[in-house]
């Protein structure tokens, strides 16, 4: 049967890793299709916490094939560190494959990312990137000057392209930003060793995916980041450099849309955001601090605190529309315990006095807009042991039913704790 896409439906950090892990238990293949090691998924299995950045969450299942598709950018040093970390936890990576078309993040990308963001910070225009070199790598990809994985693992091709590219990038690093040039010999020595370790993993994975779909295998497309960070459909320019929406899963995996039959959007019961950009429901008070601490809202990759606010149904309806969601999952309901009232944003009142219920194309409309809320009763009960919808307190059930009504999409699963088993299927 055609595959299933699982993606973030807000600004990322919705807890996708947990639900991808749940669905991966039945999957024959899990594919990561975009982004890089700026994304982070945390999975808790049998009391053990696994933090993944590049490697698909299906890696925890020995029989599952895990693929890093052509739309991803890979830092060779980072992915090998992640592989070594999994090995130290007893997890095999023998069924992990990287597409030959994947673009490699090289030291100059990291340097240029840091220098560019520092320059923008002086001008007050910083985006708030993770400085992992993701943007500069995608820039080279679009400029058609990047180093792809098949270049990286070809010894002769690798040396030639690294020497040429490093010389060109050093001219930018020193001439534009006043930075120090990178030493090409050091890079070659270090990255040759990485290439040796990665070479056997590099395949034309698009054939593998196509064959799995045609054979009726269970294929899972794993999204990273979130819908509002999409390069086209997000709050540009405060976005990532790839396409976390459902359509990006096809492009970044090398398959057509007929390979997908279901699209699941993961939401938190509140909203968070990392980095700069507009955030209509952001809370700057004790309630925001309470949700942040109760939900452990600190970055998997960076550790930095996430901006926190009420659930934004304007964003949710937008995610339903642009992704073609067939179902919603509401995660992390338990951190709302103890709040007397729960609010849901259903519209924005703009600076000109106009009230809108659809997410605007121009993010400037979100600046200083006033969220319009519907309010619901909160709950005090501990719901982390609940495993059936009927076991939840009445106010929680009502909150979920109202979210489903407002968003216009079925809610099929709930997350009531961090563990793999702390899930309710509706």
XYZ file of C-alpha atoms in Angstrom:
426
model
C 0.000 0.000 0.000
C 1.153 3.618 -0.524
C 3.139 5.272 2.219
C 2.359 7.383 5.246
C 3.822 10.828 5.882
C 4.323 12.027 9.456
C 5.249 15.668 9.836
C 5.379 18.571 12.249
C 2.350 20.826 11.912
C 3.549 23.836 13.898
C 7.054 25.349 14.180
C 8.730 22.000 14.899
C 9.497 20.317 18.233
C 6.015 18.771 18.362
C 7.312 15.378 19.492
C 7.351 13.747 16.049
C 10.068 11.299 17.030
C 7.833 9.549 19.542
C 5.001 8.981 17.067
C 7.280 8.108 14.191
C 8.783 5.511 16.512
C 5.305 4.122 17.240
C 4.408 3.862 13.559
C 7.889 2.566 12.706
C 7.184 -0.525 14.797
C 5.018 -1.718 11.879
C 7.073 -0.164 9.063
C 9.390 -1.940 6.662
C 11.133 1.296 5.723
C 11.480 4.780 7.249
C 12.724 7.694 5.132
C 14.055 11.086 6.175
C 13.543 13.466 3.260
C 14.721 16.984 4.177
C 16.700 19.132 6.580
C 19.899 18.247 8.350
C 21.289 17.910 11.852
C 19.527 21.120 12.843
C 16.524 18.889 13.544
C 16.190 16.742 16.630
C 13.927 13.823 17.543
C 13.798 12.343 21.021
C 12.443 8.817 21.470
C 11.968 7.128 24.845
C 11.846 3.326 24.543
C 11.881 0.920 27.495
C 12.999 3.754 29.751
C 15.977 4.623 27.514
C 16.156 8.029 25.829
C 17.503 8.198 22.275
C 18.302 11.573 20.725
C 18.331 11.476 16.934
C 19.225 14.264 14.519
C 19.838 12.840 11.050
C 19.069 9.160 11.433
C 15.421 8.084 10.962
C 13.570 6.946 14.077
C 13.049 3.473 12.590
C 16.662 2.728 13.468
C 15.456 1.328 16.805
C 13.832 -1.606 14.968
C 16.399 -4.144 13.676
C 14.353 -5.247 10.653
C 13.461 -1.737 9.492
C 15.367 -0.175 6.575
C 16.298 3.440 7.296
C 17.004 5.860 4.473
C 18.379 9.382 4.323
C 16.891 10.666 1.084
C 18.322 13.003 -1.561
C 16.609 16.075 -0.092
C 18.640 15.900 3.132
C 21.963 17.644 3.778
C 24.437 15.583 5.813
C 27.340 16.618 7.978
C 29.640 13.548 7.734
C 31.227 14.210 11.103
C 27.857 14.667 12.792
C 26.208 11.564 11.379
C 29.178 9.399 12.335
C 28.966 10.777 15.864
C 25.289 9.857 15.916
C 26.071 6.367 14.595
C 28.746 5.863 17.251
C 26.313 7.024 19.933
C 23.719 4.491 18.815
C 26.320 1.725 18.751
C 27.255 2.624 22.335
C 23.587 2.097 23.258
C 23.517 -1.292 21.518
C 21.645 -0.148 18.393
C 22.790 -1.490 15.001
C 23.012 0.784 11.949
C 23.537 -2.018 9.437
C 20.256 -1.153 7.664
C 20.976 2.572 7.310
C 21.513 3.948 3.792
C 22.333 7.417 2.459
C 21.313 8.517 -1.008
C 24.175 9.285 -3.375
C 22.553 12.647 -4.213
C 22.658 13.933 -0.631
C 24.641 17.158 -0.289
C 27.462 17.243 2.244
C 27.872 19.910 4.900
C 31.522 20.882 4.910
C 33.578 23.046 7.322
C 33.171 26.152 5.157
C 29.397 25.861 5.438
C 29.648 25.937 9.231
C 32.012 28.898 9.111
C 29.894 30.878 6.663
C 26.734 30.168 8.645
C 28.300 31.560 11.822
C 29.840 34.585 10.082
C 26.644 35.440 8.215
C 24.444 35.154 11.294
C 26.866 37.288 13.321
C 26.793 39.938 10.593
C 22.992 39.909 10.527
C 22.896 40.167 14.318
C 24.811 43.445 14.107
C 22.185 44.719 11.679
C 19.285 43.428 13.793
C 18.191 40.969 11.088
C 19.401 37.657 12.555
C 17.183 34.671 11.740
C 18.237 32.573 14.735
C 19.741 29.619 12.888
C 21.354 26.704 14.724
C 24.609 27.569 12.881
C 24.913 23.993 11.672
C 25.743 25.022 8.092
C 22.340 23.974 6.753
C 21.456 27.182 4.915
C 24.841 27.620 3.185
C 24.733 23.968 2.058
C 21.301 24.400 0.492
C 22.573 27.638 -1.085
C 25.378 25.712 -2.780
C 22.860 23.083 -3.857
C 20.705 25.737 -5.537
C 23.789 27.391 -7.013
C 24.767 23.955 -8.372
C 28.178 24.063 -6.738
C 27.677 21.646 -3.848
C 29.467 18.429 -2.974
C 27.151 15.432 -3.185
C 27.688 12.177 -1.362
C 28.811 10.362 -4.518
C 31.577 13.009 -4.836
C 32.435 12.626 -1.179
C 33.040 8.859 -1.292
C 34.982 8.946 -4.596
C 38.639 9.501 -3.490
C 39.851 11.169 -6.679
C 36.775 13.301 -7.219
C 36.663 14.236 -3.532
C 40.156 15.732 -3.383
C 39.718 17.748 -6.564
C 36.363 19.220 -5.604
C 37.411 19.969 -2.012
C 40.522 21.841 -3.121
C 38.586 23.890 -5.667
C 35.647 24.644 -3.381
C 37.708 25.444 -0.283
C 39.782 27.962 -2.222
C 36.626 29.658 -3.482
C 34.970 29.703 -0.059
C 38.107 31.068 1.602
C 37.892 34.088 -0.679
C 34.420 34.760 0.690
C 35.345 34.027 4.306
C 38.314 36.403 4.249
C 37.216 38.975 1.681
C 33.574 39.462 2.645
C 33.536 38.664 6.371
C 37.166 39.243 7.400
C 37.413 35.716 8.799
C 40.369 33.349 8.882
C 40.893 30.994 5.912
C 40.335 27.279 6.377
C 43.252 24.871 5.886
C 42.420 22.534 3.022
C 45.016 19.900 3.984
C 43.502 19.544 7.437
C 40.032 19.195 5.933
C 41.180 16.559 3.442
C 42.893 14.476 6.106
C 39.908 14.572 8.458
C 37.151 14.057 5.899
C 38.891 11.236 3.975
C 38.503 9.178 7.161
C 34.795 9.995 7.299
C 34.359 9.014 3.653
C 35.927 5.615 4.295
C 33.384 4.883 7.006
C 30.365 6.097 5.063
C 31.151 4.644 1.625
C 29.264 1.351 1.986
C 26.105 3.160 3.136
C 25.833 5.256 -0.028
C 23.250 3.936 -2.512
C 20.664 5.099 -5.019
C 17.974 4.913 -2.377
C 15.220 6.140 -4.719
C 15.182 2.678 -6.302
C 14.907 1.059 -2.887
C 11.959 3.283 -1.951
C 10.178 2.776 -5.263
C 10.549 -1.001 -5.063
C 9.244 -1.018 -1.473
C 6.171 1.020 -2.414
C 5.468 -1.153 -5.483
C 5.812 -4.298 -3.372
C 3.178 -3.033 -0.940
C 5.599 -2.632 1.948
C 4.824 -0.358 4.891
C 6.744 2.825 4.022
C 6.955 5.736 6.429
C 8.121 9.215 5.380
C 9.547 11.045 8.364
C 9.347 14.832 8.382
C 11.731 17.083 10.273
C 11.131 20.588 11.644
C 7.597 21.870 11.033
C 5.122 23.279 8.527
C 5.614 26.923 9.559
C 9.352 26.562 8.901
C 8.857 25.572 5.250
C 10.896 27.661 2.813
C 7.803 28.527 0.748
C 4.839 28.066 3.095
C 6.408 29.142 6.396
C 6.892 32.507 8.094
C 9.566 33.619 5.642
C 12.350 34.676 6.155
C 12.290 33.049 9.610
C 12.224 29.555 8.126
C 14.476 26.618 7.382
C 16.120 26.041 3.992
C 14.087 23.010 2.916
C 10.482 21.815 2.671
C 9.004 20.197 5.823
C 5.496 20.139 4.301
C 3.988 16.933 2.914
C 4.952 17.731 -0.678
C 8.596 18.006 0.378
C 8.576 14.365 1.456
C 8.035 13.279 -2.159
C 10.626 15.651 -3.616
C 13.196 14.804 -0.951
C 12.680 11.054 -1.285
C 12.606 10.800 -5.066
C 9.075 9.400 -5.395
C 5.830 10.735 -6.836
C 2.719 11.769 -4.856
C 0.957 8.485 -5.624
C 3.429 6.878 -3.207
C 1.559 8.586 -0.333
C -1.972 7.817 0.888
C -1.989 9.196 4.445
C -0.609 12.391 5.971
C -0.449 12.709 9.749
C 0.235 16.077 11.361
C 1.765 16.154 14.848
C 0.735 19.059 17.091
C 1.415 19.938 20.686
C -1.549 20.954 22.819
C 0.143 24.340 22.994
C 2.566 26.083 20.640
C 6.333 26.600 20.766
C 8.884 28.259 18.558
C 12.688 28.508 18.436
C 14.536 31.454 16.958
C 13.254 34.748 15.645
C 9.991 35.557 13.896
C 6.358 36.323 14.695
C 4.469 34.252 17.252
C 0.929 35.562 17.863
C 0.073 33.442 20.937
C 3.453 33.737 22.678
C 3.249 34.055 26.455
C 5.674 36.259 28.356
C 4.201 35.610 31.801
C 4.195 32.949 34.498
C 1.847 30.773 32.441
C 4.392 30.644 29.616
C 7.157 29.738 32.066
C 4.936 27.085 33.654
C 4.194 25.375 30.313
C 7.847 25.583 29.253
C 9.103 23.942 32.423
C 6.288 21.382 32.648
C 6.796 20.406 29.001
C 10.603 20.417 29.101
C 10.662 22.887 26.248
C 14.382 23.069 25.628
C 15.977 22.214 22.269
C 17.117 18.631 21.586
C 20.017 19.953 19.493
C 20.814 23.332 21.083
C 19.400 23.072 24.606
C 18.051 26.607 24.351
C 14.628 27.497 25.840
C 11.733 27.487 23.408
C 9.287 30.344 23.133
C 5.933 29.127 24.417
C 2.281 30.057 23.866
C -1.304 28.825 23.625
C -2.536 26.473 20.899
C -2.997 28.406 17.651
C -5.861 26.971 15.623
C -5.288 29.463 12.797
C -1.927 27.798 12.264
C -3.471 24.353 12.730
C -6.098 24.926 10.027
C -3.355 26.200 7.731
C -1.324 23.032 8.364
C -4.364 20.897 7.594
C -4.818 22.724 4.290
C -1.270 22.978 2.929
C -0.326 19.422 3.913
C -3.609 17.742 3.023
C -3.701 16.218 6.512
C -5.835 13.116 6.842
C -5.474 13.066 10.623
C -4.144 15.071 13.567
C -2.185 13.864 16.591
C -2.221 16.060 19.708
C 0.886 15.495 21.806
C 1.980 16.671 25.255
C -1.377 17.326 26.845
C -0.028 16.454 30.298
C 2.052 19.674 30.727
C -1.220 21.674 30.787
C -2.191 20.049 34.083
C -2.788 22.604 36.828
C -3.791 25.526 34.611
C -7.238 26.869 35.538
C -8.098 27.871 31.957
C -6.916 26.688 28.529
C -7.002 29.082 25.598
C -7.163 28.387 21.858
C -6.495 31.107 19.292
C -9.223 31.060 16.613
C -8.506 34.351 14.803
C -6.116 37.300 14.573
C -7.077 40.938 14.982
C -4.662 42.907 12.799
C -3.252 46.368 13.465
C -5.724 47.882 10.997
C -8.623 46.450 12.990
C -9.433 43.644 10.554
C -10.075 40.183 12.038
C -8.871 37.192 9.990
C -9.322 33.459 10.512
C -6.923 32.254 7.782
C -3.157 32.322 8.198
C -1.776 35.253 6.134
C 0.775 34.952 3.330
C 2.593 38.078 4.560
C 4.151 37.447 7.958
C 4.180 41.206 8.602
C 0.433 40.899 9.177
C 1.330 38.913 12.297
C 3.443 41.691 13.800
C 1.581 43.205 16.754
C -1.601 41.317 15.837
C -3.908 40.398 18.702
C -4.947 36.750 19.087
C -8.652 36.107 19.484
C -9.205 33.274 21.954
C -11.829 30.728 22.885
C -11.423 29.666 26.506
C -11.940 26.242 28.097
C -11.764 24.855 31.621
C -8.437 23.367 32.675
C -7.746 20.181 34.658
C -5.794 19.146 37.748
C -5.749 15.363 37.337
C -2.644 13.345 36.455
C -3.428 11.880 33.013
C -0.099 10.163 32.317
C -1.504 6.702 33.198
C -4.599 7.056 30.985
C -4.688 4.712 27.986
C -8.273 5.156 26.775
C -10.030 8.354 25.791
C -12.838 7.572 28.228
C -10.350 7.556 31.120
C -9.431 11.204 30.568
C -11.058 13.889 32.730
C -14.121 15.491 31.161
C -12.417 18.840 30.645
C -9.566 17.192 28.707
C -12.010 15.293 26.496
C -13.901 18.510 25.853
C -10.678 20.355 24.962
C -9.764 17.692 22.398
C -13.246 17.626 20.877
C -13.198 21.404 20.533
C -9.775 21.328 18.852
C -11.115 18.793 16.358
C -14.169 20.961 15.669
C -12.175 24.153 15.226
C -9.457 22.596 13.044
C -11.821 20.552 10.860
C -9.684 17.405 10.882
C -10.005 14.110 12.806
C -7.839 13.765 15.919
C -6.832 10.119 16.129
C -4.091 9.949 18.768
C -3.086 11.750 21.951
C 0.234 11.926 23.776
C -0.127 11.972 27.566
C 3.524 11.500 28.556
C 7.020 11.091 27.093
C 7.069 7.290 26.960
C 6.346 5.186 23.890
C 3.379 3.628 25.714
C 1.895 6.918 26.965
C -0.435 7.259 24.006
C -4.195 7.121 23.555
C -5.716 5.997 20.262
C -9.168 7.476 19.675
